[in-house]
Amino acid sequence: MKTQILIAALFFGGLITAQQKKDSLKVNAIDAVTLKKQVFKKQGDRLVYDVASSSIAKGTNTFNLLKQTPMISSIDGKTLKILGKNDAIIYINNKKTNMDSEALIEMLKSTPSEDIQKIEVITVPGSEFQVESKEGVINIVMKKSKNNGYNGTLKMQNEQAYYNNPNAGASFNFRQGKWSGNSNFRMGSWTDRQRYTLSNGDSTFKNESFGFNDDPNKNFGGGFNVDYEINKKHSLGFSYNMRYNKSFNSVLDITNWQNGALNNRTVNNEDAQTRNHSFNLNYEMKTDSLGSKLTSNVSYLWFNRDKVSFNESFPLTNDTINKYSALHQAVPQIINNYAANIDYLKKTAKGATWLMGISYNHTNTDNDTKQDKLTKGEFIIDPNQTNHFIYKENILGIYLNYERKLTEKISGKIGARYEMTRSTGDIVDKTGFERNYNNLLPYLNLNYTISSDHNLSYTFSSRIRRPRFWELNPSRTYFTPTNYTQNNPFILASKYYNQELNYMYKNAFYANLSFNMVEDAAASDLIPLQGTVTAPKKDAKGKIIKDIKGNPIMETTRFLRYIRTNYGKNREIALTLGMNKSWFKDIWTTNYSVNLGYVTYKGGVFEDPTSMPVPGETEVVDPYIIDVKNYNMSATLNNVIRLSSKKDWFLGVNYFFASQTAMEGGMIGARQSFDLSLKKIAGDWTIVAEVSDLFNQSFYRIKGVQPNGKFNNITNFNYPRLISIGVTYNFGNQKLKKAREMKSANDAVKSRT
């Protein structure tokens, strides 16, 4: 670890020293070039990447462009992360996107990079942003023009992983007078393949499981946005987005061993469908010539996921205790959300900015889980695992920001968000809960421009993290009858306190130091709870076996449950060193970063909050102790090399490395990815060939050991190597002005579906 830190320090120190040795006689000429080609800079509370001035923004899509943006990474091609943060929330023109995460990634991959003016990375968002925990914001600013006309994009791509995965998409934009709009459609199919190796136990007992999961998917998505400019001060807009995903015949096949002996085989067949429809009506009124405006939104979201599964366990021994078992499970979820908000932005003649707003969200989730188990040759309902869970949530938010320039070199932004949450959860005919809490969430940003080459800023923010709706649904997903994941309706909201110090040198080199505190922390992954259940022994027909005195013969069974729950607190400090710079007249563009971190997790889980007592059975849960202190590091090295003076051939060479990292559930193994891409631009056509994770090293593996000797190990090999070829065709007026992007009132809810 010390060697890695020393190498990073020498690397960045050498770059900065070389930058300082420029000939002073050429300062004026260099400044002129910098003003023209300044692609990366610190601006208030955000890092701004002016991609319109960068050569890498030609002929690719927005997702690939984001991967090349400083502070942003994607190791799996499906998610985007800001270094040192939980997740990245995508905004477009300062307005949160109106779709679920998978549809959003598909939209980004189908959006031409030529439509993007700049990308803003906000590592600690202000009170006006609807984010949770330590999430950062990526704000994509689209190009604007007043030209009438139309344009569009057609894209086809074929990916080869373990299976072949084709996809295609189209988008269309128009502007004519006071009307403007855009629409898009995406479709594709893919099959995820995962290979599992699981082991758990202690010095006296060991359970091992080996198997695979094939999950085929078909996906359709799209939407439209229409904007009407009533006059120069008033605009009205409407947007609609939808997504449909079908995953039928998903098969999980696991073979289980106990103490080195073959025990049984579990096969789980699953069919699932997901539907998502969202609507938004937006009104905007400009109140003066300085940029002040009033914005209001009314939104509705309908989300539905239907999942049915059939789980069978086949004995592979002659042991009478080890017998055939089967169960049916249906896990439907319906979410309805109604939301509204009003924002008023006031700019003063002295350069100050006020932002005030109020928002309201009402959400109703309905989860009607049914489970039947095989008893005496017939499937009968299992009352212990059948439940109808209804969750209702009301959130009222009020927020206020004030921003101004204090001196020529110092500017600041202060704000607060006050949220009142009222929620109820009812498991029909069983139990329920009510939670009411209020949170005051302050925000502060101070920015000091030391000189034209040096910038320093400090930011503080407080946030909460509410559990995702699917995490609250008390359902199970089975690996084996005694090994499964368990959702938890009793998870509490966590409180986050985030601080950050950022330094920028010559708009090319940066250092970012952050410190985060979390109270009532919920595990970022699943907590493995081990224990035993002692219950009456039953025969093949489900009848209780008794001894000669008529008393039930008891037997003890071990279990392993992966649950989501609160455990205590954590602390994290991280330092990111990075640079974004072009060399040799923009022939070679580099985006390098190194992230060094230290994290502690403290607490424990001493009972299963989801366990329902069963008469005649005794359950014992082994305490799960969390006392982790860990150093970790990661590095991202992205290179784009222009191969032709015509700027029509580009080579991408990228490398990512992450050291071992501790989590609440154990130690995640080191991961790395080496990627290559070749891009050809021919007029309106772009052809891209890519190889991601050439050496198959970005898969997930975790090892966890408790103080009492209990262990739990997971290896999930998802065949990460991916070869893809994509063709994009742009047509129409590429300088067309985009329709006004509209904020949705239920943005905060969409990220929780």
Tab-separated table of C-alpha atoms in Angstrom, residues 189-588:
chain	number	residue	atom	x	y	z
A	189	SER	CA	-32.190	-8.375	-25.545
A	190	TRP	CA	-29.461	-9.714	-23.324
A	191	THR	CA	-28.787	-12.707	-21.109
A	192	ASP	CA	-26.745	-12.361	-17.946
A	193	ARG	CA	-24.661	-15.375	-16.987
A	194	GLN	CA	-23.277	-15.699	-13.465
A	195	ARG	CA	-21.305	-18.491	-11.821
A	196	TYR	CA	-21.517	-18.806	-8.039
A	197	THR	CA	-19.184	-20.330	-5.467
A	198	LEU	CA	-20.513	-20.018	-1.911
A	199	SER	CA	-19.161	-21.365	1.373
A	200	ASN	CA	-20.034	-20.807	5.018
A	201	GLY	CA	-19.715	-22.446	8.404
A	202	ASP	CA	-17.142	-22.712	11.190
A	203	SER	CA	-14.425	-25.076	12.431
A	204	THR	CA	-16.978	-27.868	12.973
A	205	PHE	CA	-19.232	-27.483	9.948
A	206	LYS	CA	-18.831	-26.379	6.337
A	207	ASN	CA	-21.487	-25.840	3.688
A	208	GLU	CA	-20.448	-25.274	0.052
A	209	SER	CA	-22.575	-24.397	-2.972
A	210	PHE	CA	-21.607	-24.284	-6.637
A	211	GLY	CA	-23.810	-23.277	-9.541
A	212	PHE	CA	-24.873	-20.748	-12.133
A	213	ASN	CA	-27.660	-18.346	-13.046
A	214	ASP	CA	-28.872	-17.598	-16.590
A	215	ASP	CA	-31.144	-14.555	-16.731
A	216	PRO	CA	-32.556	-13.715	-20.205
A	217	ASN	CA	-34.037	-10.232	-20.694
A	218	LYS	CA	-35.978	-8.410	-23.383
A	219	ASN	CA	-36.249	-4.670	-23.003
A	220	PHE	CA	-38.367	-1.945	-24.627
A	221	GLY	CA	-38.268	1.697	-23.636
A	222	GLY	CA	-38.996	5.155	-24.893
A	223	GLY	CA	-40.714	8.442	-24.335
A	224	PHE	CA	-41.360	11.921	-25.596
A	225	ASN	CA	-41.117	15.504	-24.410
A	226	VAL	CA	-43.144	18.396	-25.889
A	227	ASP	CA	-42.556	22.037	-25.009
A	228	TYR	CA	-44.661	25.044	-26.004
A	229	GLU	CA	-43.408	28.612	-25.590
A	230	ILE	CA	-46.596	30.570	-24.845
A	231	ASN	CA	-44.647	33.826	-25.043
A	232	LYS	CA	-41.181	35.055	-24.089
A	233	LYS	CA	-41.968	34.698	-20.384
A	234	HIS	CA	-44.190	31.620	-20.179
A	235	SER	CA	-43.572	28.000	-21.225
A	236	LEU	CA	-45.591	24.826	-20.814
A	237	GLY	CA	-44.291	21.299	-21.204
A	238	PHE	CA	-45.359	17.681	-20.955
A	239	SER	CA	-43.231	14.533	-20.856
A	240	TYR	CA	-43.870	10.802	-20.789
A	241	ASN	CA	-41.448	7.909	-20.323
A	242	MET	CA	-42.008	4.170	-20.254
A	243	ARG	CA	-40.025	0.983	-19.911
A	244	TYR	CA	-40.961	-2.684	-20.161
A	245	ASN	CA	-38.623	-5.526	-19.207
A	246	LYS	CA	-39.411	-9.211	-19.612
A	247	SER	CA	-37.251	-11.851	-17.944
A	248	PHE	CA	-38.776	-15.299	-18.424
A	249	ASN	CA	-37.102	-18.645	-17.728
A	250	SER	CA	-34.381	-17.280	-15.475
A	251	VAL	CA	-32.699	-20.374	-14.003
A	252	LEU	CA	-30.600	-20.647	-10.852
A	253	ASP	CA	-29.024	-24.111	-10.528
A	254	ILE	CA	-27.028	-24.796	-7.342
A	255	THR	CA	-25.363	-28.009	-6.096
A	256	ASN	CA	-24.773	-28.161	-2.325
A	257	TRP	CA	-22.149	-29.990	-0.264
A	258	GLN	CA	-21.951	-30.427	3.500
A	259	ASN	CA	-18.635	-31.230	5.167
A	260	GLY	CA	-17.226	-32.363	1.844
A	261	ALA	CA	-20.114	-34.737	1.039
A	262	LEU	CA	-22.627	-34.197	-1.749
A	263	ASN	CA	-25.960	-33.183	-0.212
A	264	ASN	CA	-28.597	-31.831	-2.632
A	265	ARG	CA	-29.309	-29.797	-5.734
A	266	THR	CA	-31.547	-26.727	-5.820
A	267	VAL	CA	-33.121	-25.382	-9.020
A	268	ASN	CA	-35.050	-22.111	-9.060
A	269	ASN	CA	-37.038	-21.090	-12.158
A	270	GLU	CA	-38.227	-17.490	-12.279
A	271	ASP	CA	-40.419	-15.385	-14.572
A	272	ALA	CA	-40.502	-11.617	-14.049
A	273	GLN	CA	-41.940	-8.570	-15.804
A	274	THR	CA	-41.306	-4.908	-14.990
A	275	ARG	CA	-43.411	-1.986	-16.227
A	276	ASN	CA	-42.731	1.678	-15.565
A	277	HIS	CA	-44.809	4.664	-16.723
A	278	SER	CA	-44.162	8.256	-15.670
A	279	PHE	CA	-45.872	11.525	-16.613
A	280	ASN	CA	-44.887	15.105	-15.879
A	281	LEU	CA	-46.553	18.477	-16.519
A	282	ASN	CA	-44.271	21.514	-16.223
A	283	TYR	CA	-44.909	25.263	-16.195
A	284	GLU	CA	-42.190	27.939	-16.226
A	285	MET	CA	-42.551	31.709	-15.897
A	286	LYS	CA	-39.637	34.136	-16.277
A	287	THR	CA	-40.130	37.060	-13.892
A	288	ASP	CA	-37.398	39.487	-14.956
A	289	SER	CA	-34.526	40.066	-17.384
A	290	LEU	CA	-31.879	38.917	-14.869
A	291	GLY	CA	-32.870	35.256	-15.115
A	292	SER	CA	-35.347	34.971	-12.236
A	293	LYS	CA	-38.080	32.401	-12.803
A	294	LEU	CA	-40.902	30.426	-11.222
A	295	THR	CA	-41.156	26.713	-12.024
A	296	SER	CA	-43.871	24.247	-11.052
A	297	ASN	CA	-44.321	20.522	-11.704
A	298	VAL	CA	-47.006	17.901	-11.244
A	299	SER	CA	-45.943	14.263	-11.710
A	300	TYR	CA	-47.316	10.743	-11.573
A	301	LEU	CA	-45.325	7.501	-11.495
A	302	TRP	CA	-46.644	3.945	-11.841
A	303	PHE	CA	-44.217	1.064	-11.301
A	304	ASN	CA	-45.104	-2.617	-11.412
A	305	ARG	CA	-42.918	-5.700	-11.059
A	306	ASP	CA	-44.457	-9.175	-11.171
A	307	LYS	CA	-42.244	-12.100	-10.244
A	308	VAL	CA	-43.203	-15.766	-9.901
A	309	SER	CA	-40.791	-18.588	-9.137
A	310	PHE	CA	-40.720	-22.348	-8.604
A	311	ASN	CA	-38.001	-23.703	-6.324
A	312	GLU	CA	-37.115	-27.399	-6.069
A	313	SER	CA	-34.559	-29.169	-3.894
A	314	PHE	CA	-33.475	-32.675	-4.986
A	315	PRO	CA	-31.743	-34.989	-2.463
A	316	LEU	CA	-28.452	-36.471	-3.626
A	317	THR	CA	-27.951	-38.777	-0.624
A	318	ASN	CA	-29.843	-41.697	0.932
A	319	ASP	CA	-30.259	-39.809	4.196
A	320	THR	CA	-33.937	-39.875	5.223
A	321	ILE	CA	-33.638	-36.345	6.627
A	322	ASN	CA	-32.580	-35.041	3.222
A	323	LYS	CA	-35.792	-35.218	1.192
A	324	TYR	CA	-37.343	-33.606	-1.874
A	325	SER	CA	-38.967	-30.233	-1.295
A	326	ALA	CA	-40.609	-27.626	-3.505
A	327	LEU	CA	-42.293	-24.256	-3.225
A	328	HIS	CA	-44.127	-21.748	-5.406
A	329	GLN	CA	-43.630	-18.037	-4.804
A	330	ALA	CA	-45.325	-14.947	-6.258
A	331	VAL	CA	-43.860	-11.526	-5.424
A	332	PRO	CA	-45.797	-8.707	-7.118
A	333	GLN	CA	-45.024	-5.069	-6.363
A	334	ILE	CA	-47.017	-1.986	-7.398
A	335	ILE	CA	-45.867	1.569	-6.663
A	336	ASN	CA	-48.028	4.643	-7.178
A	337	ASN	CA	-46.513	8.077	-6.620
A	338	TYR	CA	-48.116	11.501	-6.854
A	339	ALA	CA	-45.888	14.549	-6.519
A	340	ALA	CA	-45.794	18.309	-6.975
A	341	ASN	CA	-43.270	21.075	-6.421
A	342	ILE	CA	-42.829	24.825	-6.881
A	343	ASP	CA	-39.398	26.496	-7.192
A	344	TYR	CA	-38.645	30.204	-7.339
A	345	LEU	CA	-35.212	31.398	-8.465
A	346	LYS	CA	-34.521	35.084	-7.772
A	347	LYS	CA	-31.444	36.855	-9.136
A	348	THR	CA	-30.598	40.345	-7.842
A	349	ALA	CA	-28.922	43.258	-9.580
A	350	LYS	CA	-25.926	42.872	-7.235
A	351	GLY	CA	-25.253	39.331	-8.454
A	352	ALA	CA	-26.794	37.368	-5.582
A	353	THR	CA	-29.101	34.403	-6.177
A	354	TRP	CA	-31.965	33.162	-4.013
A	355	LEU	CA	-33.592	29.784	-4.574
A	356	MET	CA	-36.604	28.704	-2.563
A	357	GLY	CA	-39.025	25.878	-3.064
A	358	ILE	CA	-41.518	23.434	-1.635
A	359	SER	CA	-42.188	19.828	-2.657
A	360	TYR	CA	-44.654	17.106	-1.716
A	361	ASN	CA	-44.534	13.366	-2.421
A	362	HIS	CA	-47.166	10.743	-1.672
A	363	THR	CA	-46.186	7.131	-2.336
A	364	ASN	CA	-48.185	3.940	-1.935
A	365	THR	CA	-46.524	0.536	-2.423
A	366	ASP	CA	-48.474	-2.712	-2.506
A	367	ASN	CA	-46.567	-6.003	-2.129
A	368	ASP	CA	-48.786	-9.089	-2.009
A	369	THR	CA	-46.374	-12.011	-1.541
A	370	LYS	CA	-47.766	-15.540	-1.696
A	371	GLN	CA	-45.833	-18.743	-1.039
A	372	ASP	CA	-47.012	-22.357	-1.319
A	373	LYS	CA	-44.967	-25.325	-0.166
A	374	LEU	CA	-45.237	-28.996	-1.058
A	375	THR	CA	-46.851	-30.950	1.779
A	376	LYS	CA	-48.185	-34.506	1.473
A	377	GLY	CA	-47.949	-34.306	-2.300
A	378	GLU	CA	-49.958	-31.096	-2.535
A	379	PHE	CA	-49.048	-27.427	-2.561
A	380	ILE	CA	-50.573	-25.611	0.385
A	381	ILE	CA	-50.152	-22.021	1.464
A	382	ASP	CA	-47.256	-21.272	3.839
A	383	PRO	CA	-48.736	-18.745	6.306
A	384	ASN	CA	-45.316	-17.855	7.698
A	385	GLN	CA	-43.987	-16.651	4.326
A	386	THR	CA	-47.220	-15.316	2.838
A	387	ASN	CA	-47.821	-11.656	3.553
A	388	HIS	CA	-49.542	-8.612	2.113
A	389	PHE	CA	-47.335	-5.605	2.866
A	390	ILE	CA	-48.665	-2.086	2.237
A	391	TYR	CA	-46.329	0.858	2.710
A	392	LYS	CA	-47.463	4.493	2.567
A	393	GLU	CA	-45.142	7.481	2.697
A	394	ASN	CA	-45.697	11.245	2.683
A	395	ILE	CA	-42.768	13.663	2.428
A	396	LEU	CA	-43.055	17.444	2.609
A	397	GLY	CA	-39.857	19.343	1.792
A	398	ILE	CA	-39.004	23.033	2.085
A	399	TYR	CA	-35.647	24.353	0.886
A	400	LEU	CA	-33.822	27.664	0.643
A	401	ASN	CA	-30.456	28.633	-0.883
A	402	TYR	CA	-28.552	31.909	-0.980
A	403	GLU	CA	-25.514	32.359	-3.241
A	404	ARG	CA	-23.342	35.395	-3.838
A	405	LYS	CA	-19.831	36.632	-4.493
A	406	LEU	CA	-18.369	38.029	-1.252
A	407	THR	CA	-15.188	39.522	-2.716
A	408	GLU	CA	-13.336	39.314	-6.022
A	409	LYS	CA	-11.806	36.024	-4.859
A	410	ILE	CA	-14.341	34.589	-2.421
A	411	SER	CA	-17.837	33.324	-3.175
A	412	GLY	CA	-20.242	31.313	-1.077
A	413	LYS	CA	-23.478	29.384	-1.061
A	414	ILE	CA	-25.522	28.541	2.020
A	415	GLY	CA	-28.775	26.668	2.232
A	416	ALA	CA	-30.962	24.235	4.102
A	417	ARG	CA	-33.599	21.638	3.376
A	418	TYR	CA	-36.286	20.738	5.917
A	419	GLU	CA	-38.082	17.448	5.358
A	420	MET	CA	-41.080	16.045	7.230
A	421	THR	CA	-41.684	12.341	6.676
A	422	ARG	CA	-44.783	10.414	7.710
A	423	SER	CA	-44.885	6.718	6.854
A	424	THR	CA	-46.782	3.570	7.784
A	425	GLY	CA	-46.113	-0.070	7.009
A	426	ASP	CA	-48.739	-2.770	7.491
A	427	ILE	CA	-48.406	-6.513	7.027
A	428	VAL	CA	-52.084	-7.362	6.728
A	429	ASP	CA	-53.369	-9.498	9.644
A	430	LYS	CA	-49.883	-9.659	11.178
A	431	THR	CA	-48.079	-6.528	12.299
A	432	GLY	CA	-47.273	-2.979	11.313
A	433	PHE	CA	-45.337	0.147	12.177
A	434	GLU	CA	-45.554	3.915	11.980
A	435	ARG	CA	-42.573	6.225	11.527
A	436	ASN	CA	-42.688	10.011	11.751
A	437	TYR	CA	-39.507	12.046	11.633
A	438	ASN	CA	-38.308	15.512	10.697
A	439	ASN	CA	-34.872	16.404	9.345
A	440	LEU	CA	-33.101	19.733	8.967
A	441	LEU	CA	-30.379	19.302	6.323
A	442	PRO	CA	-27.933	22.240	6.153
A	443	TYR	CA	-25.550	23.017	3.292
A	444	LEU	CA	-22.509	25.295	2.971
A	445	ASN	CA	-20.045	25.951	0.146
A	446	LEU	CA	-17.115	28.399	0.227
A	447	ASN	CA	-14.956	28.980	-2.846
A	448	TYR	CA	-11.630	30.845	-2.788
A	449	THR	CA	-9.897	31.717	-6.070
A	450	ILE	CA	-6.318	32.164	-4.896
A	451	SER	CA	-5.141	33.133	-8.382
A	452	SER	CA	-5.911	32.258	-11.981
A	453	ASP	CA	-4.014	28.976	-11.467
A	454	HIS	CA	-5.154	28.016	-7.965
A	455	ASN	CA	-8.635	27.398	-6.577
A	456	LEU	CA	-9.691	26.110	-3.147
A	457	SER	CA	-13.198	25.212	-1.940
A	458	TYR	CA	-14.893	23.689	1.114
A	459	THR	CA	-18.350	22.075	1.210
A	460	PHE	CA	-20.523	20.658	3.999
A	461	SER	CA	-23.819	18.856	3.569
A	462	SER	CA	-26.200	16.731	5.602
A	463	ARG	CA	-28.454	14.131	3.991
A	464	ILE	CA	-30.543	11.105	4.846
A	465	ARG	CA	-30.923	7.786	3.052
A	466	ARG	CA	-34.334	6.196	2.983
A	467	PRO	CA	-34.584	2.491	2.160
A	468	ARG	CA	-35.511	1.608	-1.395
A	469	PHE	CA	-39.078	0.402	-1.777
A	470	TRP	CA	-38.043	-3.064	-2.941
A	471	GLU	CA	-35.818	-3.381	0.154
A	472	LEU	CA	-38.905	-2.967	2.353
A	473	ASN	CA	-40.893	-5.725	0.675
A	474	PRO	CA	-40.578	-8.694	3.123
A	475	SER	CA	-39.937	-11.363	0.502
A	476	ARG	CA	-37.242	-13.995	0.010
A	477	THR	CA	-35.119	-15.155	-2.910
A	478	TYR	CA	-33.915	-18.726	-2.401
A	479	PHE	CA	-30.535	-20.276	-3.169
A	480	THR	CA	-31.510	-23.355	-1.135
A	481	PRO	CA	-34.341	-23.968	1.361
A	482	THR	CA	-32.024	-22.786	4.165
A	483	ASN	CA	-29.919	-20.249	2.240
A	484	TYR	CA	-31.708	-17.172	0.913
A	485	THR	CA	-31.846	-13.381	0.750
A	486	GLN	CA	-34.418	-11.641	2.931
A	487	ASN	CA	-35.765	-8.099	2.528
A	488	ASN	CA	-36.571	-6.105	5.649
A	489	PRO	CA	-39.563	-3.742	6.116
A	490	PHE	CA	-38.091	-2.421	9.371
A	491	ILE	CA	-34.976	-0.701	7.967
A	492	LEU	CA	-34.531	2.802	9.386
A	493	ALA	CA	-33.433	5.897	7.496
A	494	SER	CA	-29.721	6.698	7.898
A	495	LYS	CA	-28.281	10.166	8.571
A	496	TYR	CA	-25.226	11.309	6.572
A	497	TYR	CA	-22.812	14.179	7.252
A	498	ASN	CA	-20.500	14.971	4.334
A	499	GLN	CA	-17.508	17.324	4.193
A	500	GLU	CA	-15.151	18.000	1.318
A	501	LEU	CA	-12.072	20.101	0.562
A	502	ASN	CA	-11.138	20.571	-3.099
A	503	TYR	CA	-8.012	22.070	-4.665
A	504	MET	CA	-7.597	22.776	-8.389
A	505	TYR	CA	-4.336	23.714	-10.131
A	506	LYS	CA	-4.277	25.228	-13.623
A	507	ASN	CA	-7.683	23.689	-14.381
A	508	ALA	CA	-5.938	20.398	-15.056
A	509	PHE	CA	-4.715	18.915	-11.758
A	510	TYR	CA	-6.935	18.457	-8.720
A	511	ALA	CA	-7.025	17.031	-5.198
A	512	ASN	CA	-10.254	16.174	-3.408
A	513	LEU	CA	-10.310	15.340	0.326
A	514	SER	CA	-13.624	14.114	1.780
A	515	PHE	CA	-14.860	12.955	5.181
A	516	ASN	CA	-18.218	11.223	5.720
A	517	MET	CA	-20.047	10.210	8.900
A	518	VAL	CA	-23.102	7.939	8.969
A	519	GLU	CA	-25.449	7.311	11.911
A	520	ASP	CA	-27.980	4.443	11.981
A	521	ALA	CA	-26.002	3.051	9.066
A	522	ALA	CA	-27.627	0.366	6.956
A	523	ALA	CA	-25.396	-2.193	5.287
A	524	SER	CA	-24.374	-1.211	1.775
A	525	ASP	CA	-24.658	-4.891	0.902
A	526	LEU	CA	-26.317	-7.901	2.512
A	527	ILE	CA	-25.447	-9.037	6.048
A	528	PRO	CA	-24.933	-12.839	6.289
A	529	LEU	CA	-26.749	-14.099	9.397
A	530	GLN	CA	-26.030	-17.677	10.442
A	531	GLY	CA	-27.915	-19.664	13.046
A	532	THR	CA	-30.038	-22.707	13.786
A	533	VAL	CA	-33.717	-23.628	13.914
A	534	THR	CA	-34.812	-26.487	16.176
A	535	ALA	CA	-38.190	-27.918	15.177
A	536	PRO	CA	-40.151	-31.201	15.287
A	537	LYS	CA	-38.908	-33.777	12.793
A	538	LYS	CA	-41.361	-34.623	10.002
A	539	ASP	CA	-41.723	-37.568	7.637
A	540	ALA	CA	-42.054	-37.416	3.839
A	541	LYS	CA	-45.771	-36.606	4.161
A	542	GLY	CA	-45.138	-33.700	6.525
A	543	LYS	CA	-46.342	-35.538	9.649
A	544	ILE	CA	-44.514	-34.956	12.952
A	545	ILE	CA	-42.456	-37.973	14.082
A	546	LYS	CA	-42.804	-38.834	17.786
A	547	ASP	CA	-40.826	-41.017	20.188
A	548	ILE	CA	-42.219	-43.927	22.187
A	549	LYS	CA	-43.508	-41.514	24.837
A	550	GLY	CA	-45.443	-39.504	22.277
A	551	ASN	CA	-43.145	-36.516	22.367
A	552	PRO	CA	-42.031	-34.898	19.101
A	553	ILE	CA	-38.520	-35.807	17.991
A	554	MET	CA	-36.650	-32.533	17.539
A	555	GLU	CA	-34.043	-31.838	14.845
A	556	THR	CA	-31.750	-28.850	14.374
A	557	THR	CA	-31.127	-27.250	10.967
A	558	ARG	CA	-28.530	-24.622	10.147
A	559	PHE	CA	-29.493	-21.583	8.075
A	560	LEU	CA	-27.800	-18.692	6.292
A	561	ARG	CA	-29.866	-15.577	5.608
A	562	TYR	CA	-28.600	-12.542	3.723
A	563	ILE	CA	-30.572	-9.596	5.079
A	564	ARG	CA	-30.630	-5.811	4.765
A	565	THR	CA	-30.666	-4.022	8.106
A	566	ASN	CA	-29.178	-1.222	10.196
A	567	TYR	CA	-26.128	-2.094	12.258
A	568	GLY	CA	-24.442	1.015	13.742
A	569	LYS	CA	-22.190	3.696	12.267
A	570	ASN	CA	-19.360	4.200	9.813
A	571	ARG	CA	-16.713	6.789	9.052
A	572	GLU	CA	-14.798	7.290	5.816
A	573	ILE	CA	-12.007	9.588	4.694
A	574	ALA	CA	-10.859	9.650	1.066
A	575	LEU	CA	-8.308	11.536	-1.007
A	576	THR	CA	-8.583	11.702	-4.789
A	577	LEU	CA	-5.669	12.976	-6.892
A	578	GLY	CA	-6.329	13.480	-10.564
A	579	MET	CA	-5.609	15.255	-13.791
A	580	ASN	CA	-7.264	15.882	-17.122
A	581	LYS	CA	-4.899	17.089	-19.817
A	582	SER	CA	-4.180	16.872	-23.533
A	583	TRP	CA	-0.671	16.513	-24.942
A	584	PHE	CA	1.040	16.992	-28.300
A	585	LYS	CA	-1.594	19.336	-29.780
A	586	ASP	CA	-4.503	17.201	-28.547
A	587	ILE	CA	-3.162	14.004	-30.087
A	588	TRP	CA	-3.079	12.311	-26.677
